[in-house]
One Martini backbone bead per residue (centre of mass of N, CA, C, O) as a GRO file, in nm:
protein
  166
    1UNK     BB    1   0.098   0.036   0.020
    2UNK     BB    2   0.054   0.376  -0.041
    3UNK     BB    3   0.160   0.676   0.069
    4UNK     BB    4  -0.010   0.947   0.186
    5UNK     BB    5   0.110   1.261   0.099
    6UNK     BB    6  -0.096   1.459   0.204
    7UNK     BB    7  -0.017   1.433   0.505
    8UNK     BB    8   0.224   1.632   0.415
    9UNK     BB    9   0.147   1.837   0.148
   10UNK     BB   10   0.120   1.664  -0.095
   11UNK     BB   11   0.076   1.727  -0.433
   12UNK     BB   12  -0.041   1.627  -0.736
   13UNK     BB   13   0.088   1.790  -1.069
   14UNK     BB   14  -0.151   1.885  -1.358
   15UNK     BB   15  -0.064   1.970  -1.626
   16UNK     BB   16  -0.142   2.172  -1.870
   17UNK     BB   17  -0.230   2.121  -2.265
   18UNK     BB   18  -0.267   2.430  -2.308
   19UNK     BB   19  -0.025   2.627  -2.431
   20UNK     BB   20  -0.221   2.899  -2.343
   21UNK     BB   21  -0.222   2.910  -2.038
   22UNK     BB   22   0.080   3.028  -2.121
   23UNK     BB   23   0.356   3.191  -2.086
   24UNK     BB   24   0.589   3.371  -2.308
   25UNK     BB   25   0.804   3.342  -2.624
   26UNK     BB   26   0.805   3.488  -2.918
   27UNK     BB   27   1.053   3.421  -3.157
   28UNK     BB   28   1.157   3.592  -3.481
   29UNK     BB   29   1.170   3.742  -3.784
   30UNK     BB   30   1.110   3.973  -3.938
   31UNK     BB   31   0.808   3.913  -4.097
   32UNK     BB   32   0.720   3.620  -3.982
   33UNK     BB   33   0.461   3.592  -3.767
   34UNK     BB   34   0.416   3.669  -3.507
   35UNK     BB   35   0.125   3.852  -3.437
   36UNK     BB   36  -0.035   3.651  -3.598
   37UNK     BB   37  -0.028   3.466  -3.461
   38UNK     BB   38  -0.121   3.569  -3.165
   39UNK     BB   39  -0.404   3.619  -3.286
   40UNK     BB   40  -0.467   3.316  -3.270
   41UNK     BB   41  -0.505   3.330  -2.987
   42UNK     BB   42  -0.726   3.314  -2.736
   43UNK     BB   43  -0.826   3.552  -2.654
   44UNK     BB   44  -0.656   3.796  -2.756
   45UNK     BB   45  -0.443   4.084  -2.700
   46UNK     BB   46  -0.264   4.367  -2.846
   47UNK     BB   47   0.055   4.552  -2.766
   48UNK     BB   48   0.198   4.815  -3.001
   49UNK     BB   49   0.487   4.901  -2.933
   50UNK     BB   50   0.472   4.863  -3.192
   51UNK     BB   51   0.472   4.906  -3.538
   52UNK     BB   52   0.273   4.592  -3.690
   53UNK     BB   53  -0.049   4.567  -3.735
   54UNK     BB   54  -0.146   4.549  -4.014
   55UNK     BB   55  -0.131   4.205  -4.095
   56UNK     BB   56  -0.357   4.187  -3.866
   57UNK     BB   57  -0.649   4.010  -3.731
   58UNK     BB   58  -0.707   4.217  -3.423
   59UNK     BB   59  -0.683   4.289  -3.131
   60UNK     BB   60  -0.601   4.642  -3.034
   61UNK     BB   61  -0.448   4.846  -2.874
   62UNK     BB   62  -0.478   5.194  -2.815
   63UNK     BB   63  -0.239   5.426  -2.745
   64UNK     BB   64   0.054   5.319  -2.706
   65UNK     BB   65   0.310   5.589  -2.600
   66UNK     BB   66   0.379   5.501  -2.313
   67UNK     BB   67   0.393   5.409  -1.991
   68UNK     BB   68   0.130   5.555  -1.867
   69UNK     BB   69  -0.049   5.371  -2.107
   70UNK     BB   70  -0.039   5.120  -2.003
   71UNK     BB   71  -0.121   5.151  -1.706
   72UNK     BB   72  -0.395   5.273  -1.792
   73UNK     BB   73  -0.469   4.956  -1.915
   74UNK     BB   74  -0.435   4.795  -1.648
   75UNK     BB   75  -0.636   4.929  -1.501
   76UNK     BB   76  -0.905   4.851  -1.678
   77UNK     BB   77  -0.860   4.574  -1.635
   78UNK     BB   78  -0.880   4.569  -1.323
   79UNK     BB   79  -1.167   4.744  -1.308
   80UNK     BB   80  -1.297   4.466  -1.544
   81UNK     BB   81  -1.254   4.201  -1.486
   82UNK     BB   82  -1.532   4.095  -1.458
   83UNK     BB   83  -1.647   4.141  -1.720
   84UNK     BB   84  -1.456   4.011  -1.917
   85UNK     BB   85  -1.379   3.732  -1.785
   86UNK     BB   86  -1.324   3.524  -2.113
   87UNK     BB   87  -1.232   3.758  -2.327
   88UNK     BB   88  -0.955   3.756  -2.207
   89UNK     BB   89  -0.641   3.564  -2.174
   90UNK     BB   90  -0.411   3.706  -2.389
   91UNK     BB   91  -0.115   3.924  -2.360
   92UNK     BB   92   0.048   4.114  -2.623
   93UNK     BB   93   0.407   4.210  -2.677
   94UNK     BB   94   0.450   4.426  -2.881
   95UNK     BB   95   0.733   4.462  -2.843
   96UNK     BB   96   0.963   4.393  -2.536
   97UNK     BB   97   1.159   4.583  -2.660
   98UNK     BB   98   0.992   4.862  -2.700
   99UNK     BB   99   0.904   4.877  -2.419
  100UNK     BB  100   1.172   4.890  -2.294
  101UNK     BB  101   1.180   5.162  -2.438
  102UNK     BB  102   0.886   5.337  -2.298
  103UNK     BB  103   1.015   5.337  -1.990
  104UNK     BB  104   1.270   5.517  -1.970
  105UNK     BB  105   1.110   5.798  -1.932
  106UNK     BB  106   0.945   5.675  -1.656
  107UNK     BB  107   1.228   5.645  -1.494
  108UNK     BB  108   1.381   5.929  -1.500
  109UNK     BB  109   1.157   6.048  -1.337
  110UNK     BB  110   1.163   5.840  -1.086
  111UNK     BB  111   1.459   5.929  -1.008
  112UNK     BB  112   1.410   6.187  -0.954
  113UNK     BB  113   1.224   6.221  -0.751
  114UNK     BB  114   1.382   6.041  -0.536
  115UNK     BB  115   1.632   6.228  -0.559
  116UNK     BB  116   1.569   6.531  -0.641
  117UNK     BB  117   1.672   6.520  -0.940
  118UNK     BB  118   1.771   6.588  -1.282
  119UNK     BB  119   1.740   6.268  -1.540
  120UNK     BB  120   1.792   6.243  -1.902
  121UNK     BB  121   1.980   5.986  -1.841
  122UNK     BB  122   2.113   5.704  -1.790
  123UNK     BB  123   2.370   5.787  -1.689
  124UNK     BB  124   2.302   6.012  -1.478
  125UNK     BB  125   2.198   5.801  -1.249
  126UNK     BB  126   2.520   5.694  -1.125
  127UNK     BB  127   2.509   5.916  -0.927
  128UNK     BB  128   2.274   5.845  -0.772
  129UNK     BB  129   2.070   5.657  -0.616
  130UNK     BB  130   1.950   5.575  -0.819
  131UNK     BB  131   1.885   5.261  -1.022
  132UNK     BB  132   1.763   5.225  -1.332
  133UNK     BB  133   1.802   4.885  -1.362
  134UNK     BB  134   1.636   4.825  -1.102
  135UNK     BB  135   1.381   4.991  -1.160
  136UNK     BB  136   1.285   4.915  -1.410
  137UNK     BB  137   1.239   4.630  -1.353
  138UNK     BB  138   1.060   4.658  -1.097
  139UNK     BB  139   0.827   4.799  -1.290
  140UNK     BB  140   0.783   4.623  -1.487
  141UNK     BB  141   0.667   4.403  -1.292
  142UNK     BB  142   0.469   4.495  -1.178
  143UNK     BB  143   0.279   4.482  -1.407
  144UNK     BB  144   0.316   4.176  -1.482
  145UNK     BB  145   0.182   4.098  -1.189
  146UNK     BB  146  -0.115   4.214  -1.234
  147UNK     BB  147  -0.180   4.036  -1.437
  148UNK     BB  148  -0.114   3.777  -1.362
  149UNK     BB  149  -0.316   3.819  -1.135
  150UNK     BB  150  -0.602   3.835  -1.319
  151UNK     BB  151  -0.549   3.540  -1.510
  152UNK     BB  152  -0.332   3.614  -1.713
  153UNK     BB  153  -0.171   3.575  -2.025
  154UNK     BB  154   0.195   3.602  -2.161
  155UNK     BB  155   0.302   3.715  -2.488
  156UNK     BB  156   0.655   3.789  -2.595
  157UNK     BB  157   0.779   3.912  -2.823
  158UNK     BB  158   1.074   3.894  -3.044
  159UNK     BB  159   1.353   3.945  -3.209
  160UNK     BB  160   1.557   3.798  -3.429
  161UNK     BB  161   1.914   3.839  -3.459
  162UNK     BB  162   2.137   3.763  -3.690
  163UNK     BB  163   2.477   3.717  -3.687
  164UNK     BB  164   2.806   3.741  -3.856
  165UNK     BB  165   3.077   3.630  -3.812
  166UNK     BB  166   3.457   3.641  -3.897
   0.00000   0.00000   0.00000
């Protein structure tokens, strides 16, 4: 007889077999139909951190021109949770590196705020209290635990690039 392991708090783990489910990467060259991919997954949204979904029939975020339309965007899923329901499953960040582009002037706001002095660029944070890598890296996550506590898997475009080295 094989013994309980509930008792002592042990679950069998049984993973989900639909990988849209799962939060994750997806990497391929320009041009290559990541988006449109992304679009067929079911009740997905895209947000166009860059401007690329000309060639997909996709629901798509309108206006996300800084960070603080982001914020703004996730707020509203936040306010509307109950409503959407299962009306949206996965958030399509188009592309990720994109993202980390348009973040960058909301961090260097906040460094500023936080030190009490103006940073125009990422340089000049390295003298101040804040460090500008590791702001952004945790705004960047607040957001995006955000969205995974509202129960949305996030699926992350980014371009891949080849290079020939001689």
């Amino acid at each position: 007889m094989a013994f309980d392991m509930s008792k002592i708090g042990i679950k069998k783990n049984i993973p989900s077999v639909n990988f849209t489910d799962y939060s994750g990467v997806f990497q391929a060259e320009p041009k290559w139909g990541k988006t449109t991919t992304a679009s067929k997954f079911p009740n997905s949204i895209i947000i166009p951190f860059e401007k690329g979904v000309k060639g997909a029939v996709a629901n798509v975020v309108e206006n996300i021109n800084t960070w603080e339309d982001f914020i703004g965007f996730v707020d509203s899923l936040v306010e509307n949770r109950e409503e959407i329901g299962n009306d949206i499953s996965t958030i399509v960040f188009d592309t990720v590196n994109s993202a980390y582009e348009i973040i960058t002037p909301y961090v260097l706001k906040y460094c500023s705020r936080v030190d009490g002095t103006v940073y125009k660029t990422i340089a000049d944070t390295m003298v101040g209290k804040s460090n500008f890598w590791v702001e952004r890296d945790k705004l960047f996550k607040l957001q995006l635990d955000r969205i995974l506590g509202l129960g949305f898997s996030i699926l992350f475009l980014t371009h891949l690039q080849v290079k020939t080295i001689k």
